[in-house]
Amino acid sequence: MPRVSIDRMRALCLLAASLTLLPLAGAAPAPWYQWRSAGSTRDVCAQTSPGSGWTRSDGPFVDAGCSRPLRLIRL
């Protein structure tokens, strides 16, 4: 059985790790949503819920000001 050099083994491990992590390279940032307080008419723009008592009222948006709608492509 042939012996594999250390350098070749490292190269194979690096290739395997690169191929494993490749799908993560195309990840996009989380969208922004407008959240409305249940206790008042106050709205905030956030990527996640500000806490209990808040409901998502609009979105998704591209920016932190909730002014540019995110265009979703359905396949």
Tab-separated table of N, CA and C in Angstrom:
chain	number	residue	atom	x	y	z
A	1	MET	N	0.853	-1.172	0.000
A	1	MET	CA	0.000	0.000	0.000
A	1	MET	C	0.903	1.240	0.000
A	2	PRO	N	0.655	2.208	-0.921
A	2	PRO	CA	1.514	3.393	-0.985
A	2	PRO	C	1.289	4.312	0.207
A	3	ARG	N	2.353	4.968	0.623
A	3	ARG	CA	2.266	5.916	1.732
A	3	ARG	C	1.903	7.280	1.174
A	4	VAL	N	1.051	7.986	1.908
A	4	VAL	CA	0.624	9.322	1.508
A	4	VAL	C	1.444	10.330	2.294
A	5	SER	N	2.002	11.302	1.589
A	5	SER	CA	2.829	12.288	2.273
A	5	SER	C	1.964	13.205	3.139
A	6	ILE	N	2.585	13.805	4.118
A	6	ILE	CA	1.897	14.724	5.024
A	6	ILE	C	1.333	15.912	4.250
A	7	ASP	N	2.112	16.437	3.295
A	7	ASP	CA	1.643	17.591	2.511
A	7	ASP	C	0.410	17.239	1.691
A	8	ARG	N	0.402	16.049	1.115
A	8	ARG	CA	-0.759	15.628	0.323
A	8	ARG	C	-1.980	15.444	1.228
A	9	MET	N	-1.777	14.898	2.405
A	9	MET	CA	-2.875	14.703	3.355
A	9	MET	C	-3.442	16.048	3.800
A	10	ARG	N	-2.572	17.021	4.057
A	10	ARG	CA	-3.035	18.360	4.429
A	10	ARG	C	-3.848	18.986	3.305
A	11	ALA	N	-3.377	18.815	2.068
A	11	ALA	CA	-4.088	19.365	0.918
A	11	ALA	C	-5.467	18.728	0.777
A	12	LEU	N	-5.552	17.422	0.991
A	12	LEU	CA	-6.840	16.742	0.913
A	12	LEU	C	-7.789	17.196	2.028
A	13	CYS	N	-7.263	17.395	3.220
A	13	CYS	CA	-8.085	17.882	4.335
A	13	CYS	C	-8.574	19.304	4.077
A	14	LEU	N	-7.708	20.146	3.530
A	14	LEU	CA	-8.097	21.512	3.202
A	14	LEU	C	-9.171	21.520	2.116
A	15	LEU	N	-9.033	20.670	1.123
A	15	LEU	CA	-10.039	20.563	0.067
A	15	LEU	C	-11.375	20.101	0.634
A	16	ALA	N	-11.347	19.098	1.487
A	16	ALA	CA	-12.583	18.590	2.100
A	16	ALA	C	-13.258	19.669	2.944
A	17	ALA	N	-12.482	20.409	3.718
A	17	ALA	CA	-13.052	21.485	4.542
A	17	ALA	C	-13.632	22.589	3.666
A	18	SER	N	-12.949	22.925	2.577
A	18	SER	CA	-13.440	23.971	1.677
A	18	SER	C	-14.754	23.562	1.038
A	19	LEU	N	-14.851	22.328	0.598
A	19	LEU	CA	-16.082	21.851	-0.030
A	19	LEU	C	-17.232	21.759	0.971
A	20	THR	N	-16.906	21.483	2.219
A	20	THR	CA	-17.939	21.416	3.257
A	20	THR	C	-18.493	22.802	3.568
A	21	LEU	N	-17.642	23.820	3.582
A	21	LEU	CA	-18.056	25.173	3.939
A	21	LEU	C	-18.544	25.995	2.742
A	22	LEU	N	-18.402	25.483	1.539
A	22	LEU	CA	-18.779	26.225	0.340
A	22	LEU	C	-20.237	26.687	0.333
A	23	PRO	N	-21.218	25.887	0.744
A	23	PRO	CA	-22.611	26.369	0.734
A	23	PRO	C	-22.847	27.590	1.623
A	24	LEU	N	-22.026	27.785	2.642
A	24	LEU	CA	-22.196	28.931	3.537
A	24	LEU	C	-21.723	30.234	2.904
A	25	ALA	N	-20.942	30.158	1.849
A	25	ALA	CA	-20.381	31.353	1.218
A	25	ALA	C	-21.462	32.222	0.573
A	26	GLY	N	-22.579	31.645	0.205
A	26	GLY	CA	-23.650	32.397	-0.438
A	26	GLY	C	-24.707	32.901	0.529
A	27	ALA	N	-24.451	32.851	1.798
A	27	ALA	CA	-25.443	33.273	2.782
A	27	ALA	C	-25.665	34.779	2.719
A	28	ALA	N	-26.905	35.185	2.898
A	28	ALA	CA	-27.270	36.600	2.865
A	28	ALA	C	-27.543	37.097	4.287
A	29	PRO	N	-27.465	38.401	4.506
A	29	PRO	CA	-27.795	38.932	5.830
A	29	PRO	C	-29.283	38.772	6.126
A	30	ALA	N	-29.619	38.773	7.380
A	30	ALA	CA	-31.021	38.630	7.785
A	30	ALA	C	-31.815	39.860	7.365
A	31	PRO	N	-33.071	39.668	6.958
A	31	PRO	CA	-33.903	40.813	6.573
A	31	PRO	C	-34.364	41.603	7.798
A	32	TRP	N	-34.794	42.833	7.553
A	32	TRP	CA	-35.307	43.710	8.592
A	32	TRP	C	-36.829	43.733	8.518
A	33	TYR	N	-37.490	43.919	9.661
A	33	TYR	CA	-38.948	43.980	9.725
A	33	TYR	C	-39.378	45.160	10.582
A	34	GLN	N	-40.583	45.652	10.334
A	34	GLN	CA	-41.173	46.653	11.225
A	34	GLN	C	-41.952	45.914	12.294
A	35	TRP	N	-41.740	46.324	13.522
A	35	TRP	CA	-42.401	45.716	14.668
A	35	TRP	C	-43.262	46.772	15.357
A	36	ARG	N	-44.501	46.415	15.712
A	36	ARG	CA	-45.435	47.338	16.361
A	36	ARG	C	-45.681	46.882	17.790
A	37	SER	N	-45.626	47.850	18.696
A	37	SER	CA	-45.878	47.576	20.105
A	37	SER	C	-47.367	47.343	20.326
A	38	ALA	N	-47.685	46.331	21.119
A	38	ALA	CA	-49.087	46.040	21.425
A	38	ALA	C	-49.679	47.092	22.359
A	39	GLY	N	-48.843	47.749	23.148
A	39	GLY	CA	-49.324	48.721	24.117
A	39	GLY	C	-49.466	50.131	23.567
A	40	SER	N	-48.898	50.409	22.396
A	40	SER	CA	-48.983	51.747	21.815
A	40	SER	C	-48.911	51.637	20.294
A	41	THR	N	-48.854	52.761	19.641
A	41	THR	CA	-48.756	52.761	18.180
A	41	THR	C	-47.317	52.921	17.718
A	42	ARG	N	-46.388	52.697	18.600
A	42	ARG	CA	-44.971	52.874	18.283
A	42	ARG	C	-44.458	51.731	17.403
A	43	ASP	N	-43.675	52.073	16.370
A	43	ASP	CA	-43.058	51.087	15.485
A	43	ASP	C	-41.538	51.190	15.585
A	44	VAL	N	-40.870	50.055	15.451
A	44	VAL	CA	-39.414	50.029	15.368
A	44	VAL	C	-39.021	49.113	14.216
A	45	CYS	N	-37.812	49.308	13.707
A	45	CYS	CA	-37.273	48.476	12.646
A	45	CYS	C	-36.152	47.628	13.247
A	46	ALA	N	-36.301	46.296	13.158
A	46	ALA	CA	-35.298	45.391	13.723
A	46	ALA	C	-35.307	44.069	12.962
A	47	GLN	N	-34.203	43.337	13.082
A	47	GLN	CA	-34.123	42.036	12.429
A	47	GLN	C	-34.832	40.954	13.234
A	48	THR	N	-34.878	41.114	14.530
A	48	THR	CA	-35.567	40.162	15.404
A	48	THR	C	-36.529	40.917	16.306
A	49	SER	N	-37.422	40.195	16.938
A	49	SER	CA	-38.420	40.817	17.802
A	49	SER	C	-37.759	41.580	18.949
A	50	PRO	N	-38.235	42.813	19.225
A	50	PRO	CA	-37.687	43.568	20.350
A	50	PRO	C	-38.065	42.978	21.712
A	51	GLY	N	-38.982	42.036	21.748
A	51	GLY	CA	-39.377	41.408	22.998
A	51	GLY	C	-40.843	41.056	22.997
A	52	SER	N	-41.333	40.651	24.154
A	52	SER	CA	-42.748	40.305	24.253
A	52	SER	C	-43.588	41.576	24.122
A	53	GLY	N	-44.755	41.444	23.552
A	53	GLY	CA	-45.618	42.604	23.354
A	53	GLY	C	-45.419	43.290	22.011
A	54	TRP	N	-44.549	42.759	21.177
A	54	TRP	CA	-44.304	43.324	19.854
A	54	TRP	C	-44.750	42.328	18.797
A	55	THR	N	-45.403	42.825	17.744
A	55	THR	CA	-45.808	41.981	16.635
A	55	THR	C	-45.228	42.532	15.343
A	56	ARG	N	-44.909	41.636	14.440
A	56	ARG	CA	-44.350	42.052	13.153
A	56	ARG	C	-45.463	42.669	12.319
A	57	SER	N	-45.269	43.905	11.861
A	57	SER	CA	-46.322	44.604	11.141
A	57	SER	C	-46.042	44.770	9.659
A	58	ASP	N	-44.764	44.737	9.240
A	58	ASP	CA	-44.455	44.929	7.832
A	58	ASP	C	-43.064	44.381	7.547
A	59	GLY	N	-42.816	44.079	6.293
A	59	GLY	CA	-41.497	43.619	5.915
A	59	GLY	C	-41.589	42.433	4.995
A	60	PRO	N	-40.493	41.919	4.562
A	60	PRO	CA	-39.106	42.199	4.916
A	60	PRO	C	-38.529	43.395	4.168
A	61	PHE	N	-37.488	43.985	4.753
A	61	PHE	CA	-36.796	45.130	4.176
A	61	PHE	C	-35.305	44.828	4.070
A	62	VAL	N	-34.618	45.585	3.219
A	62	VAL	CA	-33.185	45.410	2.991
A	62	VAL	C	-32.362	46.207	3.996
A	63	ASP	N	-32.864	47.364	4.410
A	63	ASP	CA	-32.073	48.290	5.215
A	63	ASP	C	-32.621	48.445	6.635
A	64	ALA	N	-31.796	49.023	7.503
A	64	ALA	CA	-32.158	49.201	8.909
A	64	ALA	C	-33.179	50.302	9.120
A	65	GLY	N	-33.475	51.087	8.097
A	65	GLY	CA	-34.498	52.114	8.203
A	65	GLY	C	-35.862	51.633	7.755
A	66	CYS	N	-35.932	50.374	7.330
A	66	CYS	CA	-37.172	49.770	6.824
A	66	CYS	C	-37.799	50.625	5.723
A	67	SER	N	-36.969	51.090	4.792
A	67	SER	CA	-37.492	51.926	3.716
A	67	SER	C	-37.399	51.254	2.347
A	68	ARG	N	-36.509	50.276	2.195
A	68	ARG	CA	-36.361	49.593	0.903
A	68	ARG	C	-36.839	48.150	1.029
A	69	PRO	N	-37.957	47.805	0.369
A	69	PRO	CA	-38.471	46.431	0.472
A	69	PRO	C	-37.504	45.417	-0.128
A	70	LEU	N	-37.463	44.258	0.478
A	70	LEU	CA	-36.651	43.152	-0.023
A	70	LEU	C	-37.459	42.431	-1.084
A	71	ARG	N	-36.892	42.263	-2.260
A	71	ARG	CA	-37.575	41.551	-3.328
A	71	ARG	C	-37.216	40.080	-3.229
A	72	LEU	N	-38.235	39.263	-2.983
A	72	LEU	CA	-38.025	37.825	-2.856
A	72	LEU	C	-38.242	37.162	-4.203
A	73	ILE	N	-37.359	36.267	-4.561
A	73	ILE	CA	-37.481	35.515	-5.810
A	73	ILE	C	-37.983	34.113	-5.462
A	74	ARG	N	-39.164	33.790	-5.900
A	74	ARG	CA	-39.748	32.483	-5.641
A	74	ARG	C	-39.362	31.533	-6.766
A	75	LEU	N	-38.882	30.360	-6.403
A	75	LEU	CA	-38.511	29.366	-7.414
A	75	LEU	C	-39.548	28.286	-7.500
